[in-house]
Amino acid sequence: MLPTDTGSPDYFHKVVDCQYACPAHTPVPHYIRLIAQGRYADAYMVNWVSNVFPGVLGRVCDRPCEPACRRGRIEEQPVAICRLKRVAADYKTDISGRLPQGPFPKNGKRVALVGAGPASLTVARDLAPLGYDITIIDEGRSGGGMMRTQIPKFRLPDEVLDEECGYIEGLGITTRYGERVSSLKSLLAEPYDAVFIGTGAPRGRDLDIPGRQEAAANIHLGIDWLSSVSFGHINAIGKRVIVLGGGNTAMDCCRSARRLGGEDVKVVVRSGFKEMKASPWEKEDAMHEDIPILNFLVPKSFTHENGKLTGVVFEKVRAEYDEKGRRSLVHAGEPDVHIPADDVLIAVGQENAFPWIERDIGIEFDKWGMPVVDKDTLRTTRDNVFIGGDAAFGPKNIIWAVANGHQAAISIDLFCQGQDLKTNRPGPLVSLTSQKMGLHEWSYDNEISNSLRFAVPHAEKSASLTNIKAEVELGFSPTLACNEAARCLNCDVQTVFSDALCIECDGCTDICPVDCITFTQNGEEPDLRTRLNAPAHNLSQSLFVSGGLKTGLVMVKDEDVCLHCGMCAERCPTGAWDMQQFLYQSAKVGV
């Protein structure tokens, strides 16, 4: 028998995918509806509470919410959730009056944040209004961390980052920019009650292959090179450029190289195209700018002449898989390939570096040289030191760093108040609210748009490739944004069924446009899935199974294909179906 507790928060947590696929837990359909109504400032503030950087993430987020979007289950492309965040930021008008208004009464607790990236800034944003005296220390000249140094200006303009960092810095936070922390022991000697470390993964991995030292002048670590470009220290590169690596950093490197004089820029990857870590849209953007991606090539040596790089020799490989599906790369039996190059950018991964954290201050490190951090509380083995974001768990993305920042802020607050970090930890806000405005009227628009995903306008390639600061994506106009928002299938408005009211008239099954409702005998899940009006093949999606009805049957609904159109509830003569809005909001300190 399948579980029938469909009214429980846990059930809806499983169903409303896009509401919790984002690590920071933005109530996605809510702000999409605000955008559809043209309420951009309201949508921005919904994002600001959870995501903290709507304008930044609206441009560069890895989009973990979009694969969970139900629109992607009925057609190829989900709702452009990420780019709608940008719309909220681009058209929000002045929101300064909506921000927490200081000065805030001080609570006597001081917290130091090392690094001014998204994790640290989120901690500052959450704790400052509660009266904490916050100090951010970063060697950079301004806030943003690796958002500022690693993301090219043509993807994330400085003015966007300046504005969103400024909202946080304006909460009465002390900033010690241009200062490098060289000793955690020394920092702990200062009168801080807690220290949070959010320094990212600042060291690029190198390649120790023949010719690396001899041709070092023209071989650059990708993240260091991007930083130098960001600060204006580098403004040119050779005409022939090879970028080694298949992640998003490699895509940023190759596109930046095109704008700095690279005429023949190639990305070379050891894996297959589908296995590359770069986001699909990042690969598409690179190829649109005439940058080929060459796969299954493993670098063997750098060639050089009189101390000058001349190219890279690659071994041609192919993928083989064992009985457990594990991949290994084996020699393809073909001759090595030599690709000429004037410069090489190495973007094969990033690592953490903690030479400034002494090993005798009570912080344990694992065998990989990473500090031991509790994944729930973000606390190290020293009670008053917390680490989050890439610094704690290796390179991920901005939204994960923001989520870590929220959790670290909760932990720091509990610690400073002398409370247990586990047992006193607040849970998320979960609610269900009926949307009825009458027997068959709802307080949300349930019309289904038949539009395919709208394309985001881009600047002309001829113009964007000549200016490394010219933003490539231009963003949705208000009209396009509203049309895209209308594609949302209201996955937060759930069909809630009351078996006691059902008279089994089959009106809901007759009117359902996608055949997702079936009245049948209950049974084991594998068998039940084959007896539905439309077989339920997505095993990762729970079925909605009612309690026993008067005839002994049960009502089964396949949430995988449900459009949340509300037609079943409109057709039902007894009100057995109700449309109820589900909200899942992650816990925040002070809330």
Coordinates of C-alpha atoms in Angstrom, one line a residue:
M1 CA 0.0 0.0 0.0
L2 CA 1.2 3.5 -0.8
P3 CA 1.3 6.3 1.9
T4 CA -1.8 8.4 1.9
D5 CA -0.8 11.2 4.2
T6 CA -1.1 13.8 1.4
G7 CA -1.8 16.6 3.8
S8 CA 1.6 16.5 5.5
P9 CA 4.3 19.1 4.8
D10 CA 6.6 16.3 4.0
Y11 CA 4.4 15.2 1.1
F12 CA 4.2 18.6 -0.4
H13 CA 7.9 19.1 0.2
K14 CA 8.4 16.1 -2.2
V15 CA 5.9 17.4 -4.7
V16 CA 6.8 21.1 -5.1
D17 CA 10.1 20.5 -6.7
C18 CA 11.2 24.0 -7.8
Q19 CA 10.4 25.4 -4.3
Y20 CA 13.2 23.5 -2.7
A21 CA 15.6 22.6 -5.6
C22 CA 17.2 26.0 -5.0
P23 CA 19.5 25.6 -1.9
A24 CA 18.4 29.0 -0.6
H25 CA 14.7 28.0 -0.9
T26 CA 13.2 30.9 -2.7
P27 CA 9.4 30.5 -3.0
V28 CA 9.8 30.4 -6.8
P29 CA 6.2 30.5 -8.1
H30 CA 5.4 33.4 -5.7
Y31 CA 7.9 35.8 -7.2
I32 CA 7.1 34.6 -10.7
R33 CA 3.5 35.6 -10.1
L34 CA 4.7 39.0 -8.9
I35 CA 6.7 39.5 -12.1
A36 CA 3.6 38.5 -14.2
Q37 CA 1.8 41.3 -12.4
G38 CA 4.5 43.8 -13.0
R39 CA 5.3 44.0 -9.2
Y40 CA 9.1 44.0 -9.7
A41 CA 10.1 45.6 -6.4
D42 CA 8.0 43.0 -4.5
A43 CA 9.6 40.2 -6.5
Y44 CA 13.0 41.6 -5.8
M45 CA 12.4 41.7 -2.1
V46 CA 11.2 38.1 -2.0
N47 CA 14.4 37.1 -3.7
W48 CA 16.5 39.4 -1.5
V49 CA 15.3 37.6 1.6
S50 CA 16.5 34.2 0.4
N51 CA 18.9 34.6 -2.5
V52 CA 20.4 37.9 -1.3
F53 CA 21.8 38.7 -4.8
P54 CA 18.9 38.8 -7.2
G55 CA 20.7 40.9 -9.9
V56 CA 23.8 38.7 -9.6
L57 CA 22.1 35.4 -9.6
G58 CA 19.7 36.5 -12.3
R59 CA 22.7 36.6 -14.6
V60 CA 25.1 33.9 -13.4
C61 CA 23.3 31.3 -11.3
D62 CA 23.8 27.6 -12.1
R63 CA 20.0 27.3 -12.1
P64 CA 19.5 24.2 -9.8
C65 CA 15.8 25.1 -9.7
E66 CA 15.2 24.9 -13.4
P67 CA 15.7 21.1 -13.9
A68 CA 12.9 20.6 -11.3
C69 CA 10.5 23.0 -13.0
R70 CA 7.3 21.2 -14.1
R71 CA 7.2 23.0 -17.4
G72 CA 10.3 21.0 -18.4
R73 CA 8.2 17.8 -18.0
I74 CA 5.7 18.7 -20.7
E75 CA 8.1 20.3 -23.1
E76 CA 11.8 20.7 -23.6
Q77 CA 12.5 24.0 -21.8
P78 CA 11.5 24.9 -18.2
V79 CA 10.4 28.4 -17.2
A80 CA 13.4 30.8 -17.3
I81 CA 13.4 31.1 -13.5
C82 CA 17.0 32.5 -13.4
R83 CA 16.4 35.2 -15.9
L84 CA 13.2 36.3 -14.3
K85 CA 15.2 37.0 -11.1
R86 CA 17.2 39.5 -13.3
V87 CA 13.9 41.1 -14.4
A88 CA 13.0 41.7 -10.8
A89 CA 16.4 43.4 -10.3
D90 CA 16.4 45.4 -13.5
Y91 CA 13.0 47.0 -13.1
K92 CA 12.6 47.2 -9.3
T93 CA 13.0 51.0 -8.9
D94 CA 14.1 52.3 -5.5
I95 CA 13.9 49.6 -2.8
S96 CA 16.0 51.3 -0.1
G97 CA 12.9 52.0 2.0
R98 CA 12.1 48.3 2.1
L99 CA 15.5 47.3 3.5
P100 CA 16.1 46.9 7.2
Q101 CA 16.5 50.3 8.6
G102 CA 19.4 51.0 11.0
P103 CA 21.0 51.9 13.3
F104 CA 20.2 48.7 15.1
P105 CA 20.5 48.4 18.8
K106 CA 23.7 46.5 19.5
N107 CA 23.6 43.2 21.4
G108 CA 27.2 43.4 22.6
K109 CA 28.4 40.5 20.3
R110 CA 31.2 41.0 17.7
V111 CA 31.6 38.7 14.7
A112 CA 34.5 38.7 12.2
L113 CA 34.0 37.5 8.6
V114 CA 37.0 36.5 6.6
G115 CA 36.4 37.0 2.9
A116 CA 33.8 39.2 1.3
G117 CA 32.2 36.6 -1.0
P118 CA 28.5 35.5 -1.1
A119 CA 28.7 33.3 2.0
S120 CA 30.2 36.0 4.3
L121 CA 28.0 38.7 2.9
T122 CA 24.9 36.6 3.6
V123 CA 26.0 36.1 7.2
A124 CA 26.5 39.8 7.5
R125 CA 23.1 40.5 6.0
D126 CA 21.3 38.1 8.4
L127 CA 23.1 39.1 11.6
A128 CA 23.5 42.9 11.3
P129 CA 19.8 43.7 11.9
L130 CA 19.9 41.6 15.1
G131 CA 22.4 43.9 16.6
Y132 CA 25.7 42.1 15.9
D133 CA 28.8 44.2 15.4
I134 CA 30.0 42.8 12.1
T135 CA 33.5 43.2 10.5
I136 CA 34.3 41.9 7.1
I137 CA 38.0 41.5 6.2
D138 CA 39.0 40.9 2.6
E139 CA 42.2 41.5 0.6
G140 CA 40.2 42.9 -2.3
R141 CA 39.4 46.6 -2.7
S142 CA 35.7 46.0 -2.6
G143 CA 33.1 43.4 -1.7
G144 CA 32.0 40.5 -3.8
G145 CA 34.9 38.1 -3.4
M146 CA 35.2 35.7 -6.4
M147 CA 31.9 37.0 -7.8
R148 CA 34.0 40.1 -8.6
T149 CA 37.3 38.5 -9.5
Q150 CA 36.3 35.3 -11.4
I151 CA 33.1 36.3 -13.3
P152 CA 33.8 38.4 -16.4
K153 CA 32.3 41.9 -16.7
F154 CA 30.5 40.9 -19.9
R155 CA 28.4 38.5 -17.7
L156 CA 28.3 40.4 -14.5
P157 CA 28.8 44.2 -14.7
D158 CA 30.5 45.9 -11.7
E159 CA 27.5 48.2 -11.1
V160 CA 25.2 45.3 -10.4
L161 CA 27.6 43.8 -7.9
D162 CA 28.3 47.2 -6.4
E163 CA 24.6 47.8 -5.8
E164 CA 23.8 44.5 -4.2
C165 CA 26.9 44.4 -2.0
G166 CA 26.1 48.0 -1.1
Y167 CA 22.7 47.0 0.3
I168 CA 24.5 44.8 2.8
E169 CA 27.4 47.1 3.6
G170 CA 24.8 49.8 4.2
L171 CA 23.5 47.9 7.3
G172 CA 26.2 49.4 9.5
I173 CA 28.9 46.8 8.8
T174 CA 32.6 47.6 9.3
T175 CA 34.7 46.7 6.2
R176 CA 38.4 46.1 6.3
Y177 CA 39.0 45.9 2.6
G178 CA 42.5 45.7 1.2
E179 CA 43.6 43.7 4.3
R180 CA 44.9 40.1 4.0
V181 CA 44.4 37.8 7.0
S182 CA 47.7 35.9 7.4
S183 CA 47.1 34.3 10.7
L184 CA 43.8 33.0 12.1
K185 CA 45.5 32.8 15.6
S186 CA 46.1 36.5 15.5
L187 CA 42.5 37.2 14.4
L188 CA 41.2 35.1 17.2
A189 CA 43.3 37.1 19.7
E190 CA 41.1 40.1 18.7
P191 CA 37.9 40.6 20.8
Y192 CA 35.5 38.7 18.5
D193 CA 32.9 36.3 19.9
A194 CA 32.8 34.3 16.6
V195 CA 34.7 34.1 13.3
F196 CA 33.2 33.0 10.0
I197 CA 35.5 32.0 7.1
G198 CA 34.2 32.3 3.6
T199 CA 37.3 32.7 1.5
G200 CA 36.2 30.4 -1.4
A201 CA 38.5 28.0 -3.2
P202 CA 41.2 30.5 -4.3
R203 CA 43.9 28.3 -5.8
G204 CA 43.7 26.9 -9.3
R205 CA 45.0 23.4 -10.0
D206 CA 48.1 23.3 -12.2
L207 CA 49.3 20.6 -14.7
D208 CA 52.7 19.1 -13.9
I209 CA 53.6 17.8 -17.4
P210 CA 56.8 18.2 -19.5
G211 CA 57.4 21.7 -20.7
R212 CA 55.4 23.4 -17.9
Q213 CA 58.3 25.3 -16.4
E214 CA 60.2 26.0 -19.6
A215 CA 57.1 27.7 -21.2
A216 CA 55.8 29.2 -18.0
A217 CA 55.7 32.7 -19.3
N218 CA 52.7 31.9 -21.5
I219 CA 50.9 29.3 -19.4
H220 CA 48.5 30.8 -16.9
L221 CA 46.2 29.4 -14.2
G222 CA 42.7 30.3 -15.3
I223 CA 41.3 31.8 -12.0
D224 CA 44.5 33.9 -11.5
W225 CA 44.3 35.1 -15.1
L226 CA 40.6 36.0 -14.8
S227 CA 41.4 38.0 -11.7
S228 CA 44.2 39.9 -13.5
V229 CA 41.8 40.6 -16.3
S230 CA 39.1 41.8 -13.9
F231 CA 41.5 44.3 -12.2
G232 CA 42.8 45.5 -15.5
H233 CA 46.3 44.1 -15.1
I234 CA 46.0 42.1 -18.3
N235 CA 44.4 43.5 -21.4
A236 CA 45.8 41.4 -24.2
I237 CA 46.6 37.8 -25.1
G238 CA 48.1 35.9 -28.0
K239 CA 46.2 35.2 -31.2
R240 CA 46.2 31.4 -30.7
V241 CA 44.9 30.4 -27.3
I242 CA 44.2 26.9 -25.8
V243 CA 42.0 26.7 -22.8
L244 CA 42.4 23.4 -20.9
G245 CA 39.3 22.3 -18.9
G246 CA 35.6 21.8 -19.2
G247 CA 34.0 23.7 -16.4
N248 CA 32.4 27.2 -16.2
T249 CA 35.8 28.8 -15.4
A250 CA 37.1 27.4 -18.7
M251 CA 34.1 28.9 -20.5
D252 CA 34.8 32.3 -18.9
C253 CA 38.5 32.0 -19.9
C254 CA 37.9 31.3 -23.5
R255 CA 35.2 34.0 -23.9
S256 CA 37.5 36.5 -22.2
A257 CA 40.4 35.5 -24.4
R258 CA 38.3 36.2 -27.5
R259 CA 37.7 39.7 -26.3
L260 CA 41.4 40.4 -25.6
G261 CA 42.7 39.6 -29.0
G262 CA 42.4 35.8 -29.3
E263 CA 41.5 35.0 -32.9
D264 CA 41.9 31.3 -32.7
V265 CA 40.7 30.2 -29.3
K266 CA 40.0 26.5 -28.6
V267 CA 38.7 24.7 -25.5
V268 CA 40.3 21.2 -25.1
V269 CA 38.7 18.7 -22.7
R270 CA 39.7 15.3 -21.6
S271 CA 36.1 14.1 -21.2
G272 CA 33.2 13.9 -23.7
F273 CA 31.1 16.9 -24.5
K274 CA 28.1 15.7 -22.4
E275 CA 30.3 14.9 -19.4
M276 CA 31.7 18.4 -19.2
K277 CA 31.0 20.2 -15.9
A278 CA 30.2 23.5 -17.6
S279 CA 26.5 24.4 -17.7
P280 CA 24.9 23.7 -21.1
W281 CA 24.1 27.4 -21.7
E282 CA 27.8 28.3 -21.0
K283 CA 28.9 25.9 -23.6
E284 CA 26.4 27.2 -26.1
D285 CA 27.5 30.8 -25.5
A286 CA 31.1 29.9 -26.1
M287 CA 30.3 28.0 -29.3
H288 CA 28.2 30.9 -30.5
E289 CA 31.3 33.1 -30.2
D290 CA 33.1 30.8 -32.7
I291 CA 35.0 28.9 -30.0
P292 CA 35.3 25.1 -30.8
I293 CA 35.3 22.6 -28.0
L294 CA 37.6 19.6 -28.7
N295 CA 36.9 16.5 -26.6
F296 CA 38.7 13.3 -25.5
L297 CA 42.1 14.9 -25.6
V298 CA 44.5 14.6 -22.7
P299 CA 47.4 17.0 -22.5
K300 CA 50.8 15.2 -22.5
S301 CA 53.3 18.1 -22.8
F302 CA 53.8 21.7 -23.6
T303 CA 56.0 22.4 -26.6
H304 CA 58.4 25.3 -26.6
E305 CA 61.2 26.9 -28.5
N306 CA 63.9 29.1 -26.9
G307 CA 61.7 29.4 -23.8
K308 CA 58.6 30.4 -25.7
L309 CA 55.5 28.3 -25.8
T310 CA 54.6 26.8 -29.3
G311 CA 51.7 24.5 -28.5
V312 CA 50.4 21.5 -26.6
V313 CA 50.7 17.8 -27.4
F314 CA 47.6 15.7 -26.6
E315 CA 46.9 12.0 -26.4
K316 CA 43.7 10.9 -28.1
V317 CA 41.5 8.8 -25.7
R318 CA 38.1 7.2 -25.6
A319 CA 35.8 6.3 -22.8
E320 CA 35.3 2.8 -21.5
Y321 CA 32.8 1.7 -18.8
D322 CA 33.0 -1.3 -16.5
E323 CA 30.0 -3.4 -15.3
K324 CA 29.2 -0.8 -12.6
G325 CA 29.1 2.1 -15.1
R326 CA 32.4 3.6 -13.9
R327 CA 34.2 5.4 -16.7
S328 CA 37.9 5.2 -17.5
L329 CA 39.7 6.9 -20.4
V330 CA 41.9 4.6 -22.5
H331 CA 44.2 5.3 -25.4
A332 CA 42.2 5.5 -28.6
G333 CA 45.0 3.9 -30.7
E334 CA 45.5 7.1 -32.7
P335 CA 48.5 9.3 -33.1
D336 CA 49.1 12.2 -30.7
V337 CA 47.7 15.6 -31.7
H338 CA 49.8 18.8 -31.6
I339 CA 47.8 22.1 -31.4
P340 CA 49.9 25.3 -31.9
A341 CA 49.3 28.0 -29.3
D342 CA 50.7 31.4 -28.2
D343 CA 49.1 31.2 -24.7
V344 CA 47.5 28.4 -22.6
L345 CA 44.9 28.9 -19.9
I346 CA 44.7 26.1 -17.4
A347 CA 41.2 25.7 -15.9
V348 CA 41.1 22.1 -14.7
G349 CA 39.8 22.8 -11.2
Q350 CA 40.2 24.8 -8.0
E351 CA 41.5 23.9 -4.6
N352 CA 41.3 25.4 -1.1
A353 CA 44.3 26.9 0.5
F354 CA 44.6 27.4 4.3
P355 CA 48.3 28.2 5.0
W356 CA 47.0 31.0 7.2
I357 CA 45.1 28.7 9.6
E358 CA 47.5 27.4 12.2
R359 CA 47.2 23.7 13.0
D360 CA 47.5 24.2 16.8
I361 CA 44.4 26.2 17.5
G362 CA 41.8 23.4 17.8
I363 CA 40.7 23.1 14.2
E364 CA 41.0 19.6 12.8
F365 CA 41.8 19.0 9.1
D366 CA 41.0 15.9 7.1
K367 CA 43.5 13.9 4.9
W368 CA 42.8 16.2 2.0
G369 CA 43.8 19.3 4.0
M370 CA 40.2 20.5 4.4
P371 CA 38.9 21.7 7.8
V372 CA 36.5 19.3 9.4
V373 CA 33.1 21.2 9.3
D374 CA 29.7 20.1 10.4
K375 CA 27.5 20.1 7.4
D376 CA 24.4 21.2 9.3
T377 CA 25.9 23.9 11.6
L378 CA 29.0 24.9 9.6
R379 CA 31.0 24.8 12.8
T380 CA 34.5 23.6 12.9
T381 CA 36.0 21.6 15.8
R382 CA 36.8 24.9 17.5
D383 CA 33.5 26.2 19.0
N384 CA 33.7 29.8 17.8
V385 CA 35.0 29.3 14.3
F386 CA 32.6 28.6 11.4
I387 CA 33.3 27.9 7.7
G388 CA 31.0 28.0 4.7
G389 CA 30.7 28.1 1.0
D390 CA 33.5 26.8 -1.2
A391 CA 36.0 27.2 1.6
A392 CA 34.2 24.4 3.5
F393 CA 33.1 22.0 0.8
G394 CA 35.0 22.8 -2.3
P395 CA 33.9 24.6 -5.5
K396 CA 30.1 24.7 -6.0
N397 CA 28.3 27.9 -6.9
I398 CA 27.0 31.1 -5.5
I399 CA 23.6 30.0 -4.4
W400 CA 25.1 27.2 -2.4
A401 CA 27.4 29.7 -0.7
V402 CA 24.3 31.9 0.1
A403 CA 22.5 28.9 1.6
N404 CA 25.6 28.1 3.7
G405 CA 25.6 31.8 4.9
H406 CA 22.0 31.5 6.1
Q407 CA 22.8 28.4 8.1
A408 CA 26.0 29.8 9.5
A409 CA 24.2 32.9 10.7
I410 CA 21.7 30.7 12.6
S411 CA 24.6 28.8 14.2
I412 CA 26.5 31.9 15.1
D413 CA 23.4 33.5 16.7
L414 CA 22.7 30.3 18.7
F415 CA 26.3 30.0 19.8
C416 CA 26.5 33.7 20.9
Q417 CA 23.3 33.2 22.9
G418 CA 24.6 30.1 24.6
Q419 CA 22.2 27.7 22.9
D420 CA 22.7 24.3 21.4
L421 CA 23.3 24.5 17.6
K422 CA 21.4 21.3 16.9
T423 CA 18.5 21.0 19.2
N424 CA 17.6 24.7 19.1
R425 CA 17.9 25.1 15.4
P426 CA 14.7 26.5 13.8
G427 CA 13.0 24.5 11.1
P428 CA 11.6 25.8 7.7
L429 CA 8.3 27.7 7.4
V430 CA 5.8 25.3 5.7
S431 CA 2.2 26.3 5.1
L432 CA -0.9 25.3 3.0
T433 CA -3.6 27.9 2.3
S434 CA -6.8 27.3 0.3
Q435 CA -7.1 29.5 -2.7
K436 CA -10.9 29.4 -2.8
M437 CA -12.7 32.7 -3.5
G438 CA -16.0 30.9 -4.1
L439 CA -17.1 27.4 -5.0
H440 CA -15.2 27.4 -8.3
E441 CA -13.1 30.6 -8.2
W442 CA -9.4 30.8 -7.2
S443 CA -7.2 33.6 -6.1
Y444 CA -4.5 32.8 -8.7
D445 CA -4.5 32.8 -12.5
N446 CA -4.7 29.1 -13.6
E447 CA -4.8 29.8 -17.4
I448 CA -2.2 27.6 -19.1
S449 CA 0.1 29.4 -21.6
N450 CA 1.0 27.4 -24.8
S451 CA 4.1 29.5 -25.4
L452 CA 7.5 28.0 -25.7
R453 CA 10.4 29.4 -23.7
F454 CA 11.2 33.0 -24.8
A455 CA 14.8 33.7 -25.9
V456 CA 16.7 36.3 -23.9
P457 CA 18.0 39.1 -26.3
H458 CA 21.8 39.2 -26.8
A459 CA 24.0 42.1 -27.9
E460 CA 25.4 41.8 -31.5
K461 CA 28.4 39.5 -31.5
S462 CA 30.4 42.0 -33.6
A463 CA 30.0 44.6 -30.9
S464 CA 30.3 42.4 -27.8
L465 CA 33.5 40.7 -28.9
T466 CA 35.4 44.0 -29.1
N467 CA 34.6 45.2 -25.5
I468 CA 35.2 42.9 -22.6
K469 CA 33.0 45.0 -20.3
A470 CA 30.0 45.1 -22.7
E471 CA 27.2 42.9 -21.2
V472 CA 26.3 40.1 -23.7
E473 CA 22.8 39.2 -22.4
L474 CA 20.5 42.2 -22.4
G475 CA 17.7 40.6 -20.3
F476 CA 14.0 40.3 -20.8
S477 CA 11.9 43.4 -21.4
P478 CA 8.8 43.7 -19.2
T479 CA 6.6 42.3 -21.9
L480 CA 8.8 39.3 -22.5
A481 CA 9.1 38.8 -18.8
C482 CA 5.4 38.7 -18.3
N483 CA 4.9 36.3 -21.2
E484 CA 7.7 34.0 -19.8
A485 CA 6.2 34.2 -16.3
A486 CA 2.8 33.1 -17.7
R487 CA 4.4 29.7 -18.6
C488 CA 4.6 28.9 -14.9
L489 CA 2.3 25.9 -14.1
N490 CA 1.6 27.0 -10.5
C491 CA 3.3 24.0 -9.0
D492 CA 3.0 25.6 -5.6
V493 CA -0.8 25.5 -5.8
Q494 CA -1.6 21.9 -5.0
T495 CA -4.6 19.8 -5.7
V496 CA -5.7 18.6 -2.3
F497 CA -8.3 15.8 -2.2
S498 CA -10.8 14.9 0.5
D499 CA -11.9 11.3 0.1
A500 CA -14.8 11.7 2.5
L501 CA -16.4 14.2 0.2
C502 CA -15.9 12.3 -3.0
I503 CA -19.0 10.6 -4.6
E504 CA -16.9 9.0 -7.4
C505 CA -18.8 10.7 -10.2
D506 CA -15.6 10.6 -12.4
G507 CA -16.1 14.3 -13.3
C508 CA -12.5 15.1 -12.5
T509 CA -11.2 12.2 -14.7
D510 CA -13.3 13.3 -17.6
I511 CA -12.2 16.9 -17.5
C512 CA -8.5 16.4 -16.7
P513 CA -6.5 17.5 -19.8
V514 CA -3.5 15.3 -19.1
D515 CA -5.2 12.1 -17.8
C516 CA -3.4 12.3 -14.5
I517 CA -6.3 11.1 -12.3
T518 CA -7.4 7.5 -12.0
F519 CA -9.9 5.7 -9.7
T520 CA -8.7 2.1 -9.2
Q521 CA -7.9 -0.6 -6.7
N522 CA -4.9 0.1 -4.5
G523 CA -1.9 -2.1 -4.6
E524 CA 1.9 -2.2 -4.6
E525 CA 3.5 0.8 -6.3
P526 CA 5.1 -0.9 -9.3
D527 CA 1.8 -2.5 -10.2
L528 CA -0.3 0.6 -9.5
R529 CA 1.9 2.7 -11.8
T530 CA 0.9 0.5 -14.7
R531 CA -2.8 0.7 -14.1
L532 CA -3.2 4.5 -14.3
N533 CA -4.9 6.3 -17.2
A534 CA -1.5 7.5 -18.2
P535 CA 1.3 5.1 -16.9
A536 CA 3.6 6.9 -14.4
H537 CA 7.1 6.2 -15.5
N538 CA 9.0 8.8 -13.4
L539 CA 9.8 6.8 -10.3
S540 CA 11.4 9.8 -8.6
Q541 CA 8.0 11.5 -8.4
S542 CA 5.6 10.4 -5.6
L543 CA 2.0 9.5 -6.5
F544 CA -0.9 11.2 -4.8
V545 CA -3.0 8.3 -3.3
S546 CA -6.2 8.9 -1.4
G547 CA -7.7 6.9 1.4
G548 CA -10.3 4.2 0.7
L549 CA -13.5 5.5 -1.0
K550 CA -17.0 4.1 -0.6
T551 CA -16.6 1.6 -3.4
G552 CA -13.3 0.3 -2.1
L553 CA -11.3 2.1 -4.8
V554 CA -8.7 4.8 -4.3
M555 CA -8.0 8.0 -6.2
V556 CA -4.5 8.1 -7.7
K557 CA -3.0 11.2 -9.2
D558 CA 0.3 11.3 -11.1
E559 CA 2.0 14.5 -9.9
D560 CA 4.5 14.2 -12.6
V561 CA 2.2 15.4 -15.4
C562 CA -0.4 17.4 -13.3
L563 CA -0.6 21.0 -14.7
H564 CA -2.2 22.4 -11.5
C565 CA -4.9 24.0 -13.7
G566 CA -7.6 23.5 -11.2
M567 CA -10.1 22.0 -13.7
C568 CA -10.7 19.0 -11.5
A569 CA -11.7 21.3 -8.6
E570 CA -13.8 23.4 -10.8
R571 CA -15.7 20.4 -12.1
C572 CA -16.1 18.6 -8.7
P573 CA -19.8 19.0 -7.5
T574 CA -19.0 18.3 -3.8
G575 CA -15.8 20.3 -3.3
A576 CA -13.7 17.1 -2.7
W577 CA -10.9 18.8 -4.6
D578 CA -9.4 22.1 -3.3
M579 CA -6.5 24.2 -4.7
Q580 CA -4.2 25.1 -1.8
Q581 CA -1.0 27.1 -2.0
F582 CA 2.0 25.5 -0.6
L583 CA 4.9 27.6 0.8
Y584 CA 8.3 26.2 1.8
Q585 CA 10.6 28.9 3.1
S586 CA 14.0 27.9 4.6
A587 CA 14.8 29.0 8.1
K588 CA 16.5 32.4 8.6
V589 CA 18.1 33.7 11.8
G590 CA 15.7 36.0 13.7
V591 CA 12.6 34.7 11.9

